[in-house]
Short mmCIF file of C-alpha atoms in Angstrom, two decimals:
data_model
loop_
_atom_site.label_atom_id
_atom_site.label_comp_id
_atom_site.label_asym_id
_atom_site.label_seq_id
_atom_site.Cartn_x
_atom_site.Cartn_y
_atom_site.Cartn_z
CA UNK A 781 85.90 -81.39 -12.49
CA UNK A 782 82.38 -82.25 -13.67
CA UNK A 783 81.02 -85.42 -12.04
CA UNK A 784 79.94 -88.05 -14.55
CA UNK A 785 78.19 -91.41 -14.67
CA UNK A 786 78.26 -94.22 -17.16
CA UNK A 787 75.62 -93.62 -19.84
CA UNK A 788 74.01 -96.95 -18.93
CA UNK A 789 72.68 -95.37 -15.71
CA UNK A 790 70.41 -92.73 -17.30
CA UNK A 791 69.57 -95.22 -20.04
CA UNK A 792 68.31 -97.66 -17.40
CA UNK A 793 66.02 -94.99 -15.96
CA UNK A 794 64.48 -94.18 -19.34
CA UNK A 795 64.14 -97.82 -20.38
CA UNK A 796 62.28 -98.53 -17.15
CA UNK A 797 59.93 -95.59 -17.73
CA UNK A 798 59.24 -96.75 -21.28
CA UNK A 799 58.63 -100.31 -20.15
CA UNK A 800 56.23 -99.31 -17.36
CA UNK A 801 54.32 -96.90 -19.58
CA UNK A 802 54.09 -99.27 -22.57
CA UNK A 803 50.55 -100.56 -23.22
CA UNK A 804 49.94 -104.29 -22.90
CA UNK A 805 48.95 -106.22 -25.99
CA UNK A 806 48.33 -104.87 -29.47
CA UNK A 807 46.30 -101.65 -29.55
CA UNK A 808 44.83 -99.57 -32.32
CA UNK A 809 47.24 -97.02 -33.77
CA UNK A 810 44.96 -94.15 -32.79
CA UNK A 811 44.92 -95.32 -29.16
CA UNK A 812 48.72 -95.64 -29.14
CA UNK A 813 49.03 -92.08 -30.46
CA UNK A 814 46.72 -90.89 -27.69
CA UNK A 815 48.79 -92.68 -25.08
CA UNK A 816 51.95 -91.02 -26.36
CA UNK A 817 50.46 -87.68 -25.44
CA UNK A 818 49.62 -88.87 -21.91
CA UNK A 819 52.47 -91.18 -20.94
CA UNK A 820 55.96 -89.76 -20.57
CA UNK A 821 57.61 -93.09 -21.37
CA UNK A 822 56.01 -93.20 -24.81
CA UNK A 823 56.90 -89.64 -25.77
CA UNK A 824 59.18 -88.71 -28.64
CA UNK A 825 61.45 -87.00 -26.12
CA UNK A 826 62.06 -90.23 -24.22
CA UNK A 827 62.58 -92.13 -27.45
CA UNK A 828 65.21 -89.68 -28.70
CA UNK A 829 66.98 -89.66 -25.34
CA UNK A 830 67.06 -93.48 -25.28
CA UNK A 831 68.65 -93.42 -28.71
CA UNK A 832 71.23 -90.91 -27.54
CA UNK A 833 72.15 -92.84 -24.40
CA UNK A 834 72.19 -96.16 -26.27
CA UNK A 835 74.77 -94.74 -28.67
CA UNK A 836 76.77 -93.36 -25.75
CA UNK A 837 76.78 -96.80 -24.10
CA UNK A 838 77.93 -98.38 -27.35
CA UNK A 839 80.85 -95.94 -27.40
CA UNK A 840 81.64 -96.42 -23.69
CA UNK A 841 80.91 -92.76 -23.03
CA UNK A 842 79.93 -91.06 -19.81
CA UNK A 843 77.42 -88.28 -19.18
CA UNK A 844 77.02 -85.50 -16.65
CA UNK A 845 75.81 -86.74 -13.29
CA UNK A 846 73.59 -83.68 -12.80
CA UNK A 847 71.77 -84.58 -16.02
CA UNK A 848 70.97 -88.00 -14.58
CA UNK A 849 69.89 -86.52 -11.26
CA UNK A 850 67.41 -84.26 -13.10
CA UNK A 851 66.02 -87.31 -14.87
CA UNK A 852 65.69 -89.20 -11.59
CA UNK A 853 63.77 -86.25 -10.13
CA UNK A 854 61.26 -86.43 -12.95
CA UNK A 855 60.70 -90.09 -12.18
CA UNK A 856 60.45 -89.30 -8.47
CA UNK A 857 57.32 -87.23 -9.08
CA UNK A 858 55.44 -90.24 -10.42
CA UNK A 859 53.08 -92.16 -8.12
CA UNK A 860 54.80 -95.37 -9.28
CA UNK A 861 58.31 -94.00 -8.75
CA UNK A 862 59.51 -96.92 -6.63
CA UNK A 863 58.39 -99.51 -9.18
CA UNK A 864 60.13 -97.58 -11.98
CA UNK A 865 63.36 -97.17 -9.98
CA UNK A 866 63.45 -100.84 -9.05
CA UNK A 867 62.90 -101.81 -12.69
CA UNK A 868 65.71 -99.44 -13.68
CA UNK A 869 68.05 -101.05 -11.16
CA UNK A 870 67.32 -104.50 -12.55
CA UNK A 871 67.82 -103.28 -16.13
CA UNK A 872 71.19 -101.76 -15.30
CA UNK A 873 72.33 -104.93 -13.53
CA UNK A 874 71.34 -107.17 -16.40
CA UNK A 875 73.03 -105.02 -19.02
CA UNK A 876 76.17 -104.76 -16.87
CA UNK A 877 76.18 -108.53 -16.39
CA UNK A 878 76.29 -108.96 -20.18
CA UNK A 879 79.63 -107.14 -20.23
CA UNK A 880 81.12 -110.09 -18.32
CA UNK A 881 82.59 -112.52 -20.84
CA UNK A 882 80.52 -115.64 -21.66
CA UNK A 883 83.41 -117.82 -20.53
CA UNK A 884 83.51 -116.17 -17.11
CA UNK A 885 79.73 -116.43 -16.78
CA UNK A 886 79.99 -120.11 -17.51
CA UNK A 887 82.71 -120.60 -14.92
CA UNK A 888 80.60 -118.87 -12.30
CA UNK A 889 77.74 -121.28 -12.95
CA UNK A 890 79.64 -124.56 -12.83
CA UNK A 891 82.62 -124.09 -10.52
CA UNK A 892 82.48 -124.72 -6.76
CA UNK A 893 81.97 -121.69 -4.54
CA UNK A 894 85.58 -121.64 -3.31
CA UNK A 895 86.55 -120.72 -6.88
CA UNK A 896 83.48 -118.91 -8.17
CA UNK A 897 82.82 -116.75 -5.09
CA UNK A 898 86.05 -114.65 -5.25
CA UNK A 899 85.62 -114.25 -9.00
CA UNK A 900 82.00 -113.16 -8.59
CA UNK A 901 83.04 -110.62 -5.96
CA UNK A 902 85.66 -109.10 -8.28
CA UNK A 903 83.09 -108.79 -11.05
CA UNK A 904 80.58 -107.24 -8.65
CA UNK A 905 83.15 -104.69 -7.56
CA UNK A 906 83.98 -103.81 -11.17
CA UNK A 907 80.28 -103.40 -12.12
CA UNK A 908 79.55 -101.25 -9.08
CA UNK A 909 82.56 -99.01 -9.68
CA UNK A 910 81.81 -98.49 -13.36
CA UNK A 911 78.04 -98.23 -13.45
CA UNK A 912 77.01 -97.04 -9.99
CA UNK A 913 80.03 -94.91 -8.99
CA UNK A 914 80.12 -96.99 -5.83
CA UNK A 915 82.41 -99.23 -3.81
CA UNK A 916 81.93 -102.81 -2.65
CA UNK A 917 83.69 -104.59 0.19
CA UNK A 918 83.30 -107.83 2.12
CA UNK A 919 82.63 -107.79 5.87
CA UNK A 920 82.19 -111.28 7.20
CA UNK A 921 79.17 -112.89 5.57
CA UNK A 922 78.00 -109.62 4.05
CA UNK A 923 78.70 -107.59 0.91
CA UNK A 924 78.53 -103.85 1.53
CA UNK A 925 77.75 -101.39 -1.25
CA UNK A 926 78.65 -97.75 -0.57
CA UNK A 927 77.56 -94.93 -2.90
CA UNK A 928 79.15 -91.59 -1.95
CA UNK A 929 76.81 -89.55 -4.17
CA UNK A 930 73.52 -91.17 -5.06
CA UNK A 931 71.79 -89.87 -8.19
CA UNK A 932 68.40 -90.83 -6.72
CA UNK A 933 68.85 -89.35 -3.26
CA UNK A 934 65.78 -87.36 -2.20
CA UNK A 935 64.04 -87.64 -5.57
CA UNK A 936 60.92 -89.10 -3.90
CA UNK A 937 59.45 -89.19 -0.39
CA UNK A 938 61.27 -91.18 2.27
CA UNK A 939 63.86 -93.63 1.00
CA UNK A 940 62.04 -94.41 -2.25
CA UNK A 941 64.95 -93.19 -4.33
CA UNK A 942 67.28 -95.62 -2.61
CA UNK A 943 65.38 -98.56 -4.09
CA UNK A 944 67.29 -98.10 -7.35
CA UNK A 945 70.61 -99.13 -5.79
CA UNK A 946 69.07 -101.86 -3.67
CA UNK A 947 67.51 -103.38 -6.77
CA UNK A 948 70.77 -103.11 -8.72
CA UNK A 949 72.80 -104.82 -6.01
CA UNK A 950 70.27 -107.59 -5.55
CA UNK A 951 70.11 -108.33 -9.26
CA UNK A 952 73.88 -108.22 -9.81
CA UNK A 953 74.41 -110.74 -7.04
CA UNK A 954 71.56 -112.91 -8.27
CA UNK A 955 73.11 -113.07 -11.73
CA UNK A 956 76.69 -113.58 -10.60
CA UNK A 957 76.29 -115.94 -7.64
CA UNK A 958 72.80 -117.37 -8.07
CA UNK A 959 70.78 -115.65 -5.36
CA UNK A 960 71.05 -113.30 -2.42
CA UNK A 961 69.69 -113.18 1.04
CA UNK A 962 68.26 -109.97 2.45
CA UNK A 963 69.46 -106.59 1.18
CA UNK A 964 69.26 -103.87 3.81
CA UNK A 965 69.72 -100.11 3.49
CA UNK A 966 71.97 -99.63 6.50
CA UNK A 967 73.04 -95.98 6.09
CA UNK A 968 71.54 -93.06 4.18
CA UNK A 969 72.90 -89.63 3.35
CA UNK A 970 69.32 -88.40 3.44
CA UNK A 971 69.19 -89.26 7.16
CA UNK A 972 72.40 -87.32 7.79
CA UNK A 973 74.53 -90.48 8.03
CA UNK A 974 77.26 -89.26 5.68
CA UNK A 975 76.83 -91.72 2.81
CA UNK A 976 74.45 -94.31 1.44
CA UNK A 977 75.21 -97.97 2.15
CA UNK A 978 73.46 -101.29 1.49
CA UNK A 979 74.27 -104.65 3.04
CA UNK A 980 73.58 -107.93 1.25
CA UNK A 981 73.70 -111.32 2.92
CA UNK A 982 76.35 -113.19 0.95
CA UNK A 983 75.16 -116.53 2.37
CA UNK A 984 72.20 -116.36 0.03
CA UNK A 985 74.65 -117.32 -2.72
CA UNK A 986 74.84 -120.85 -1.31
CA UNK A 987 71.58 -121.64 -3.04
CA UNK A 988 71.48 -123.05 -6.62
CA UNK A 989 72.21 -120.62 -9.44
CA UNK A 990 69.23 -118.95 -11.10
CA UNK A 991 69.67 -117.18 -14.45
#
């Protein structure tokens, strides 16, 4: 069976590329046209793909995982690959957070941690399963994210590709519980450790909520 990912994942990659490549301020039309020829994120190809994935997200559709891996590899060739991947992770987390009902988001902000913390964990688990094809579990004071097949594995030198998932986890927890402590990449398939895993310090959520 063909492996798939939620369409929000490739959309997040392209939105990050477009955002990073977008010129600052208002420029002359001729200069913008020139930039479109030089910057991948401003190309008609990226624009059309963003439209396609946006429509797929609206319809709750999924897309082939290999297609997303190919896109991640294109990003991995950029000198600013890590910045783009981190931006993509934050974009995905923020869009996924908006799928949580406004009532639930309000409860998470105002209720004491003994009530809000279990609810936040359930929402984190749901977001990770749907949008990252991953699994989340609690181990003591930590939240562990495991991704059996990373779409960004090996797309750039070292563990650069892994920054996408680290950024996603950090932002999801920031939005749901207020803040996080350190997020550590504890296992990596690229190092022959079987799977990719990240560990977030759940105690960071004891700080005031930031939205």
